Structures are given as C-alpha cells and as structure tokens.
Amino acid sequence: MSDLASLLTRAWNHRKALQLFSHTTFFRALHLAEHPGMTLDVVDQVGILSLYQSFSEQEEQEVFRTIQQVLPLDTLYLKRRPVEARHVSNTSRDWLSPEDPVWGPARPELIGLEQDVKYLFRPGSDLSVGLFADMRLARQWVREHAPEKVLNTFSYTCGFGLNAALGGSTTVKNVDASRKVLEWGQENYSLNGLTTDPLDFIYGDVQEWLKRFRKRQDPFDLVILDPPSFSRGKQGIWKAETHYGQLVQEALPLLSRGGMVLACCNHAGISMKDFKQQIRKDNPALKFHQSLPVAPDFPSQQESHLKITLWGQ
Ligand SMILES: C[S@@+](CC[C@H](N)C(=O)[O-])C[C@H]1O[C@@H](n2cnc3c(N)ncnc32)[C@H](O)[C@@H]1O
C-alpha cells in the first residue's frame, strides 16, 4: 500500500473510533497535521479534497486514484488552494474550484448531517461548500444553551443561528454581507422544519448593523462574532490582529444583563494568548469565561488556528 493509502485508512479508522458517523455525515477525514498540503472533507458519500500546495497533474491524478481505491466514497470534488493563487487575480474560478467532480456522479447539492441537524452543501459551487466542520462543538454549545435573543454576525449560511433557533431561542438575527449565503441559511432553516422570517436574515455590513442595533436599545443575550481574518469594507481595511478588540467593544453595548459574547477567530498568525489579550485590552470590564474545543476530527486547540472563546460581563 502506498504511504497515502495507509495514511487515509488510518485517518478513516480514527474517525470511526470517534463515533461520528451515525449522527454526523459531515466531517474532516484528513487534516493538515496528518498530511501536509492536503485536507479531505466528507459529506455523506462525497469527498471534497483541498490541495494547499501545487502538485503536478500526474501527482494530482495519483492522489485522486488512491482516494477512490481506499475510501468508501462515491464522488470526489477538488478545491485548489495554493497560497500563490490568492495573489494571481486571473486565476480562474474553474481551476480553483471545478464545478464537476474529478470522479463519480455529480452531486451539486446534497444534505449533510451534523449531530442530526441538516445542512445543505454545494460541493462544486465555490471554495466554501456550506459549513465549517471545525466549529461543530461551538454550534452544539449554542444549541444547548440557546438563550432567548441571539445576534449571529458574519453568519455565512447561518449555522449558529440555526442551532440557536433549534435550541429554543425566540429571536435570532443573522447578519452577513452576502445575500447568497443568507438565502442558503434560510434553506438550512427550512430543511430542519423551521419557518423563516426574512427580517431575521439581514443583509449588510456588520459594523453598520451593530451601530443600528445599539440605537434601538434592544439587547441580546448572546452576540456571536466570527469575522474573516481580513476584509475590505466601506470603513476601510479590517484585520483581526489589530481590530478584533474594537469589534468586541462595538458589540458590548448590545448585551443584556448577564449576556455573553462568543468570539471566534481562525487567523493562523494570532495565538490564543494574543487573541485574549487583545480583547481584554480594549474591553477591561469583560470577563473571559471559557474556550470551546475544536471538533475532534481536527488538530487539537494547541495545534489548530481556530480560537472559540466565551466572554461575559
Ligand atoms: C468566517 S465566515 C463566517 C462563518 C460562520 N460564522 C459559520 O459559523 O459558518 C465569514 C462571513 O463573513 C461575511 N462578511 C465578511 N465581511 C463582512 C462584513 N463587513 N459585514 C458582514 N458580513 C461580512 C462573509 O460574507 C462570510 O459569510
């Protein structure tokens, strides 16, 4: 057996031992600490292979073949994510994220399960396919705690908002700068039998909406912050390493008495210690409660870039 074949088998058996499979059909089957340069996500019987370094065509074909031979999957999609692609403006979308699978029947849309919650995945549509698996336990926390009023900012496909609503929150507002992902979020709600109110899926810039909510003086029991590491918005460039503390500061006046902030950050360049220090510096009255673990099919918190932290007054 080739090195990759035995690695994939070992990684698969490890996921089996985690007993993810009966209620969770979306997971990371291979992460970067197990094999530098590539990850494999699985939704149902569909694999999504991400390549983080450049491989020759022959090497790519060898990887595709090995996955087909070793794992019980029907279809494989490819995402190319080499660092240099970000700097090449004319890198074609089709090359980075081919619409068609590299093998197996096309599955442009499919439903994946996470702890019995249903999500819509589009493996051929874009570099991000609908959900980030490493946040699984944070979504679980939100579902299990589900306070009455939740504001889910940078909502993407509304995974946090969906779990708050499923857990019993009565008001859940999702805010994102992409109409496409907000519509996707509504589809996720419907898949799980929830009715949707368009007023709960708010299109726009988070910082502008934080300002509007502050004026309304209608507090939330939980504000979720999960911004990208870098963005260029109306108010200029936003960088997690310098602006995160200020973002928390803008969210604080929205909190009810006893309200909490779930602050997440997936920037490789910021350690957990620096992240907490930055939030503390700009928000001295805020108390750190706990950090939530990264899903067990990923490297541990120490090795992973993802920081999931809970704060209160
Ligand atoms: C890291 S993803 C959030 C993932 C999401 N919280 C989840 O749990 O799946 C970042 C999201 O922020 C949105 N976004 C980026 N800048 C924004 C801004 N200034 N205002 C609103 N949304 C923004 C993007 O459209 C994207 O959906």
Tab-separated table of C-alpha atoms and ligand atoms in Angstrom:
chain	number	residue	atom	x	y	z
A	1	MET	CA	0.000	0.000	0.000
A	2	SER	CA	1.290	3.498	-0.820
A	3	ASP	CA	2.053	5.950	2.001
A	4	LEU	CA	-1.040	7.997	1.202
A	5	ALA	CA	-3.249	4.899	1.064
A	6	SER	CA	-2.184	3.703	4.504
A	7	LEU	CA	-2.454	7.235	5.910
A	8	LEU	CA	-6.011	7.591	4.578
A	9	THR	CA	-7.002	4.224	6.005
A	10	ARG	CA	-5.567	5.100	9.404
A	11	ALA	CA	-7.251	8.515	9.387
A	12	TRP	CA	-10.593	6.943	8.387
A	13	ASN	CA	-10.403	4.344	11.154
A	14	HIS	CA	-9.580	7.096	13.630
A	15	ARG	CA	-12.795	8.973	12.597
A	16	LYS	CA	-14.716	5.715	13.013
A	17	ALA	CA	-13.375	5.415	16.544
A	18	LEU	CA	-14.672	8.921	17.275
A	19	GLN	CA	-18.148	7.514	16.545
A	20	LEU	CA	-19.071	10.492	14.442
A	21	PHE	CA	-20.701	8.514	11.730
A	22	SER	CA	-24.261	7.670	12.804
A	23	HIS	CA	-25.482	11.218	13.508
A	24	THR	CA	-22.816	13.219	11.678
A	25	THR	CA	-22.138	12.670	7.985
A	26	PHE	CA	-20.048	15.843	7.538
A	27	PHE	CA	-16.540	15.648	8.968
A	28	ARG	CA	-12.856	16.130	8.190
A	29	ALA	CA	-11.423	12.799	7.129
A	30	LEU	CA	-7.835	14.056	6.777
A	31	HIS	CA	-6.386	17.254	8.231
A	32	LEU	CA	-3.199	19.192	7.511
A	33	ALA	CA	-1.344	17.908	10.578
A	34	GLU	CA	-1.921	14.359	9.289
A	35	HIS	CA	-0.835	15.138	5.728
A	36	PRO	CA	0.812	18.482	4.951
A	37	GLY	CA	-0.569	20.100	1.817
A	38	MET	CA	-3.982	18.463	1.685
A	39	THR	CA	-7.248	18.012	3.564
A	40	LEU	CA	-10.245	15.824	2.831
A	41	ASP	CA	-13.764	16.685	3.977
A	42	VAL	CA	-16.625	14.241	3.634
A	43	VAL	CA	-20.356	14.927	3.287
A	44	ASP	CA	-22.375	11.754	3.095
A	45	GLN	CA	-20.646	9.699	0.351
A	46	VAL	CA	-18.979	12.716	-1.245
A	47	GLY	CA	-15.342	13.676	-0.669
A	48	ILE	CA	-14.039	17.249	-1.024
A	49	LEU	CA	-10.280	17.302	-1.461
A	50	SER	CA	-8.433	20.583	-0.846
A	51	LEU	CA	-4.867	20.957	-2.107
A	52	TYR	CA	-2.836	23.665	-0.354
A	53	GLN	CA	0.304	23.289	-2.443
A	54	SER	CA	0.936	22.896	-6.138
A	55	PHE	CA	1.057	19.298	-7.372
A	56	SER	CA	1.902	18.185	-10.918
A	57	GLU	CA	-1.004	16.820	-12.935
A	58	GLN	CA	0.413	13.327	-12.540
A	59	GLU	CA	0.681	13.702	-8.754
A	60	GLU	CA	-2.892	15.005	-8.566
A	61	GLN	CA	-4.155	12.027	-10.586
A	62	GLU	CA	-2.319	9.665	-8.238
A	63	VAL	CA	-3.985	11.276	-5.201
A	64	PHE	CA	-7.457	11.070	-6.841
A	65	ARG	CA	-6.924	7.376	-7.696
A	66	THR	CA	-5.698	6.478	-4.222
A	67	ILE	CA	-8.719	8.085	-2.546
A	68	GLN	CA	-11.023	6.187	-4.923
A	69	GLN	CA	-9.312	2.893	-4.157
A	70	VAL	CA	-9.130	3.270	-0.393
A	71	LEU	CA	-12.200	5.131	0.893
A	72	PRO	CA	-15.910	4.211	0.687
A	73	LEU	CA	-16.859	7.334	-1.301
A	74	ASP	CA	-18.953	7.666	-4.498
A	75	THR	CA	-17.784	11.064	-5.694
A	76	LEU	CA	-14.747	13.313	-5.285
A	77	TYR	CA	-14.664	17.104	-5.733
A	78	LEU	CA	-11.479	19.165	-5.865
A	79	LYS	CA	-10.537	22.578	-4.425
A	80	ARG	CA	-7.133	24.049	-5.213
A	81	ARG	CA	-5.980	26.483	-2.518
A	82	PRO	CA	-2.253	27.166	-3.102
A	83	VAL	CA	-1.090	30.360	-1.343
A	84	GLU	CA	0.112	31.874	-4.604
A	85	ALA	CA	-3.405	31.586	-6.148
A	86	ARG	CA	-4.587	34.376	-3.837
A	87	HIS	CA	-2.135	36.750	-5.484
A	88	VAL	CA	-2.982	35.836	-9.062
A	89	SER	CA	-6.074	37.838	-9.888
A	90	ASN	CA	-6.810	35.983	-13.104
A	91	THR	CA	-6.671	32.506	-11.528
A	92	SER	CA	-9.824	31.035	-12.928
A	93	ARG	CA	-12.585	30.048	-10.578
A	94	ASP	CA	-12.982	26.842	-12.568
A	95	TRP	CA	-9.387	25.888	-11.939
A	96	LEU	CA	-9.577	26.655	-8.202
A	97	SER	CA	-12.948	25.009	-7.702
A	98	PRO	CA	-14.021	22.846	-10.644
A	99	GLU	CA	-17.801	22.586	-10.886
A	100	ASP	CA	-17.654	18.897	-11.851
A	101	PRO	CA	-16.271	16.114	-9.679
A	102	VAL	CA	-12.914	14.551	-10.558
A	103	TRP	CA	-14.616	11.163	-10.367
A	104	GLY	CA	-18.066	9.815	-9.601
A	105	PRO	CA	-21.544	11.179	-10.336
A	106	ALA	CA	-22.142	14.909	-9.885
A	107	ARG	CA	-23.776	15.893	-6.587
A	108	PRO	CA	-24.230	19.658	-6.991
A	109	GLU	CA	-26.457	19.771	-3.904
A	110	LEU	CA	-26.679	17.352	-1.042
A	111	ILE	CA	-27.725	17.246	2.570
A	112	GLY	CA	-25.209	16.510	5.300
A	113	LEU	CA	-25.910	15.790	8.945
A	114	GLU	CA	-24.168	17.203	11.968
A	115	GLN	CA	-25.440	15.738	15.227
A	116	ASP	CA	-28.751	15.142	13.402
A	117	VAL	CA	-29.052	18.764	12.230
A	118	LYS	CA	-29.380	19.015	8.428
A	119	TYR	CA	-27.326	21.351	6.259
A	120	LEU	CA	-27.319	21.999	2.526
A	121	PHE	CA	-23.943	21.514	0.837
A	122	ARG	CA	-22.898	22.619	-2.653
A	123	PRO	CA	-19.548	20.891	-3.205
A	124	GLY	CA	-18.986	22.173	-6.756
A	125	SER	CA	-20.131	25.738	-6.344
A	126	ASP	CA	-17.329	27.576	-4.599
A	127	LEU	CA	-14.268	27.200	-2.389
A	128	SER	CA	-16.524	27.102	0.696
A	129	VAL	CA	-19.179	24.447	0.416
A	130	GLY	CA	-21.682	25.441	3.100
A	131	LEU	CA	-20.302	24.769	6.579
A	132	PHE	CA	-17.017	24.714	8.525
A	133	ALA	CA	-16.712	21.381	10.316
A	134	ASP	CA	-14.189	22.572	12.935
A	135	MET	CA	-16.940	24.689	14.602
A	136	ARG	CA	-19.161	21.654	15.287
A	137	LEU	CA	-18.845	21.765	19.084
A	138	ALA	CA	-19.439	25.524	19.155
A	139	ARG	CA	-22.696	25.030	17.221
A	140	GLN	CA	-23.578	22.319	19.736
A	141	TRP	CA	-22.898	24.743	22.600
A	142	VAL	CA	-25.157	27.369	21.014
A	143	ARG	CA	-27.941	24.782	20.507
A	144	GLU	CA	-27.656	23.520	24.073
A	145	HIS	CA	-27.580	26.984	25.684
A	146	ALA	CA	-29.823	28.852	23.216
A	147	PRO	CA	-30.611	31.989	25.229
A	148	GLU	CA	-33.729	33.949	24.344
A	149	LYS	CA	-32.246	36.546	21.998
A	150	VAL	CA	-29.247	35.870	19.756
A	151	LEU	CA	-27.379	38.052	17.266
A	152	ASN	CA	-25.318	36.000	14.828
A	153	THR	CA	-22.926	38.287	12.955
A	154	PHE	CA	-20.806	37.231	9.942
A	155	SER	CA	-23.402	34.490	9.774
A	156	TYR	CA	-22.383	32.847	6.460
A	157	THR	CA	-25.006	30.079	5.937
A	158	CYS	CA	-26.437	30.730	9.433
A	159	GLY	CA	-25.140	27.582	11.126
A	160	PHE	CA	-25.011	29.281	14.558
A	161	GLY	CA	-28.392	30.967	14.073
A	162	LEU	CA	-29.997	27.691	13.007
A	163	ASN	CA	-28.713	25.935	16.134
A	164	ALA	CA	-29.901	28.752	18.404
A	165	ALA	CA	-33.373	28.529	16.818
A	166	LEU	CA	-33.403	24.727	17.113
A	167	GLY	CA	-32.373	25.036	20.757
A	168	GLY	CA	-35.324	27.313	21.526
A	169	SER	CA	-34.070	30.908	21.143
A	170	THR	CA	-37.072	33.093	20.363
A	171	THR	CA	-35.259	35.869	18.472
A	172	VAL	CA	-32.323	35.074	16.206
A	173	LYS	CA	-30.906	37.702	13.850
A	174	ASN	CA	-28.326	36.636	11.238
A	175	VAL	CA	-26.217	39.339	9.566
A	176	ASP	CA	-23.977	38.890	6.537
A	177	ALA	CA	-22.686	40.941	3.597
A	178	SER	CA	-23.687	38.260	1.084
A	179	ARG	CA	-27.313	37.778	0.026
A	180	LYS	CA	-26.402	34.389	-1.414
A	181	VAL	CA	-25.330	32.899	1.923
A	182	LEU	CA	-28.333	34.407	3.738
A	183	GLU	CA	-30.660	32.665	1.254
A	184	TRP	CA	-28.660	29.499	1.828
A	185	GLY	CA	-29.191	29.995	5.570
A	186	GLN	CA	-32.952	30.178	5.023
A	187	GLU	CA	-32.755	26.911	3.103
A	188	ASN	CA	-30.936	25.375	6.100
A	189	TYR	CA	-33.707	26.548	8.432
A	190	SER	CA	-36.389	25.067	6.119
A	191	LEU	CA	-34.527	21.745	5.864
A	192	ASN	CA	-34.874	21.455	9.630
A	193	GLY	CA	-38.575	22.265	9.689
A	194	LEU	CA	-38.230	25.881	10.889
A	195	THR	CA	-40.285	28.664	9.373
A	196	THR	CA	-38.249	31.683	8.318
A	197	ASP	CA	-38.904	35.382	8.687
A	198	PRO	CA	-36.938	37.390	6.093
A	199	LEU	CA	-36.388	40.071	8.772
A	200	ASP	CA	-34.152	37.618	10.640
A	201	PHE	CA	-31.723	37.354	7.684
A	202	ILE	CA	-30.135	40.771	7.465
A	203	TYR	CA	-28.022	41.815	4.518
A	204	GLY	CA	-25.315	44.392	5.183
A	205	ASP	CA	-22.110	45.372	6.894
A	206	VAL	CA	-21.820	44.045	10.456
A	207	GLN	CA	-20.301	47.203	11.926
A	208	GLU	CA	-23.107	49.317	10.468
A	209	TRP	CA	-25.694	46.913	11.856
A	210	LEU	CA	-24.059	46.902	15.285
A	211	LYS	CA	-24.485	50.679	15.261
A	212	ARG	CA	-28.172	50.369	14.304
A	213	PHE	CA	-28.844	47.778	16.988
A	214	ARG	CA	-27.107	49.992	19.560
A	215	LYS	CA	-29.515	52.819	18.684
A	216	ARG	CA	-32.536	50.511	19.006
A	217	GLN	CA	-31.545	49.650	22.591
A	218	ASP	CA	-32.984	46.182	22.165
A	219	PRO	CA	-30.383	43.965	23.859
A	220	PHE	CA	-29.270	40.415	23.006
A	221	ASP	CA	-28.372	37.610	25.408
A	222	LEU	CA	-25.712	36.248	23.066
A	223	VAL	CA	-23.752	38.049	20.351
A	224	ILE	CA	-21.732	35.793	18.055
A	225	LEU	CA	-18.695	37.284	16.305
A	226	ASP	CA	-16.990	35.164	13.662
A	227	PRO	CA	-15.395	37.592	11.188
A	228	PRO	CA	-12.972	36.690	8.408
A	229	SER	CA	-9.325	37.399	9.301
A	230	PHE	CA	-9.186	40.199	6.752
A	231	SER	CA	-11.806	42.204	4.921
A	232	ARG	CA	-12.063	45.344	2.873
A	233	GLY	CA	-15.319	47.122	3.659
A	234	LYS	CA	-16.901	50.548	3.430
A	235	GLN	CA	-14.980	51.546	6.543
A	236	GLY	CA	-11.640	50.505	5.071
A	237	ILE	CA	-9.464	47.502	5.780
A	238	TRP	CA	-10.345	45.298	8.751
A	239	LYS	CA	-7.669	42.977	10.201
A	240	ALA	CA	-8.286	40.522	13.024
A	241	GLU	CA	-4.822	41.091	14.527
A	242	THR	CA	-5.477	44.810	15.073
A	243	HIS	CA	-9.259	45.358	15.022
A	244	TYR	CA	-10.811	42.408	16.890
A	245	GLY	CA	-10.806	44.054	20.326
A	246	GLN	CA	-12.599	47.061	18.881
A	247	LEU	CA	-15.228	44.828	17.227
A	248	VAL	CA	-15.991	43.309	20.633
A	249	GLN	CA	-16.181	46.832	22.074
A	250	GLU	CA	-18.804	47.757	19.463
A	251	ALA	CA	-20.852	44.647	20.344
A	252	LEU	CA	-20.785	45.115	24.143
A	253	PRO	CA	-23.489	47.822	24.424
A	254	LEU	CA	-25.870	45.350	22.763
A	255	LEU	CA	-25.612	42.819	25.584
A	256	SER	CA	-28.419	42.254	28.061
A	257	ARG	CA	-27.554	41.911	31.764
A	258	GLY	CA	-25.726	38.586	32.004
A	259	GLY	CA	-25.363	38.484	28.206
A	260	MET	CA	-22.397	36.793	26.549
A	261	VAL	CA	-20.147	37.203	23.533
A	262	LEU	CA	-18.957	34.205	21.536
A	263	ALA	CA	-15.791	35.499	19.866
A	264	CYS	CA	-14.193	33.283	17.207
A	265	CYS	CA	-11.061	33.764	15.158
A	266	ASN	CA	-9.378	31.482	12.651
A	267	HIS	CA	-6.265	33.518	11.932
A	268	ALA	CA	-3.077	31.433	11.916
A	269	GLY	CA	-0.998	34.455	12.925
A	270	ILE	CA	-2.759	35.065	16.267
A	271	SER	CA	-2.193	32.760	19.234
A	272	MET	CA	-4.954	32.116	21.774
A	273	LYS	CA	-2.954	34.152	24.305
A	274	ASP	CA	-2.650	37.176	21.983
A	275	PHE	CA	-6.308	36.896	20.972
A	276	LYS	CA	-7.477	37.018	24.582
A	277	GLN	CA	-5.046	39.829	25.407
A	278	GLN	CA	-6.311	41.934	22.513
A	279	ILE	CA	-9.941	41.516	23.607
A	280	ARG	CA	-9.037	42.293	27.240
A	281	LYS	CA	-7.035	45.402	26.307
A	282	ASP	CA	-9.991	47.063	24.574
A	283	ASN	CA	-12.624	45.642	26.962
A	284	PRO	CA	-11.181	45.658	30.506
A	285	ALA	CA	-14.598	45.085	32.130
A	286	LEU	CA	-15.269	41.928	30.123
A	287	LYS	CA	-14.591	38.557	31.790
A	288	PHE	CA	-13.243	35.542	29.960
A	289	HIS	CA	-15.489	32.538	30.697
A	290	GLN	CA	-14.080	29.638	28.706
A	291	SER	CA	-12.783	28.478	25.352
A	292	LEU	CA	-14.697	25.822	23.460
A	293	PRO	CA	-12.885	22.881	21.884
A	294	VAL	CA	-12.269	22.434	18.181
A	295	ALA	CA	-14.060	19.358	16.743
A	296	PRO	CA	-12.093	16.137	17.414
A	297	ASP	CA	-11.564	15.338	13.712
A	298	PHE	CA	-9.239	18.389	13.622
A	299	PRO	CA	-5.878	19.038	15.294
A	300	SER	CA	-6.172	19.984	18.975
A	301	GLN	CA	-6.685	23.592	20.077
A	302	GLN	CA	-2.920	23.982	20.604
A	303	GLU	CA	-2.132	22.931	17.030
A	304	SER	CA	-5.217	24.395	15.372
A	305	HIS	CA	-5.598	28.060	14.348
A	306	LEU	CA	-9.217	28.217	15.467
A	307	LYS	CA	-9.980	30.092	18.677
A	308	ILE	CA	-13.532	29.868	20.070
A	309	THR	CA	-13.977	31.955	23.243
A	310	LEU	CA	-16.869	32.917	25.502
A	311	TRP	CA	-16.961	36.197	27.395
A	312	GLY	CA	-19.395	37.876	29.775
A	313	GLN	CA	-19.698	40.947	31.983
B	1	LIG	C1	-15.696	33.062	8.506
B	1	LIG	S1	-17.215	33.266	7.656
B	1	LIG	C2	-18.288	33.063	8.994
B	1	LIG	C3	-18.614	31.610	9.278
B	1	LIG	C4	-19.881	31.441	10.050
B	1	LIG	N1	-19.888	32.192	11.297
B	1	LIG	C5	-20.182	29.982	10.337
B	1	LIG	O1	-20.273	29.625	11.506
B	1	LIG	O2	-20.335	29.188	9.394
B	1	LIG	C6	-17.222	34.989	7.338
B	1	LIG	C7	-18.532	35.566	6.775
B	1	LIG	O3	-18.478	36.975	6.998
B	1	LIG	C8	-19.083	37.649	5.918
B	1	LIG	N2	-18.542	39.023	5.958
B	1	LIG	C9	-17.272	39.442	5.715
B	1	LIG	N3	-17.152	40.773	5.979
B	1	LIG	C10	-18.373	41.204	6.387
B	1	LIG	C11	-18.887	42.440	6.828
B	1	LIG	N4	-18.109	43.514	6.894
B	1	LIG	N5	-20.172	42.516	7.198
B	1	LIG	C12	-20.975	41.418	7.125
B	1	LIG	N6	-20.541	40.193	6.756
B	1	LIG	C13	-19.266	40.088	6.379
B	1	LIG	C14	-18.748	36.838	4.702
B	1	LIG	O4	-19.721	37.057	3.680
B	1	LIG	C15	-18.784	35.402	5.292
B	1	LIG	O5	-20.049	34.826	5.076
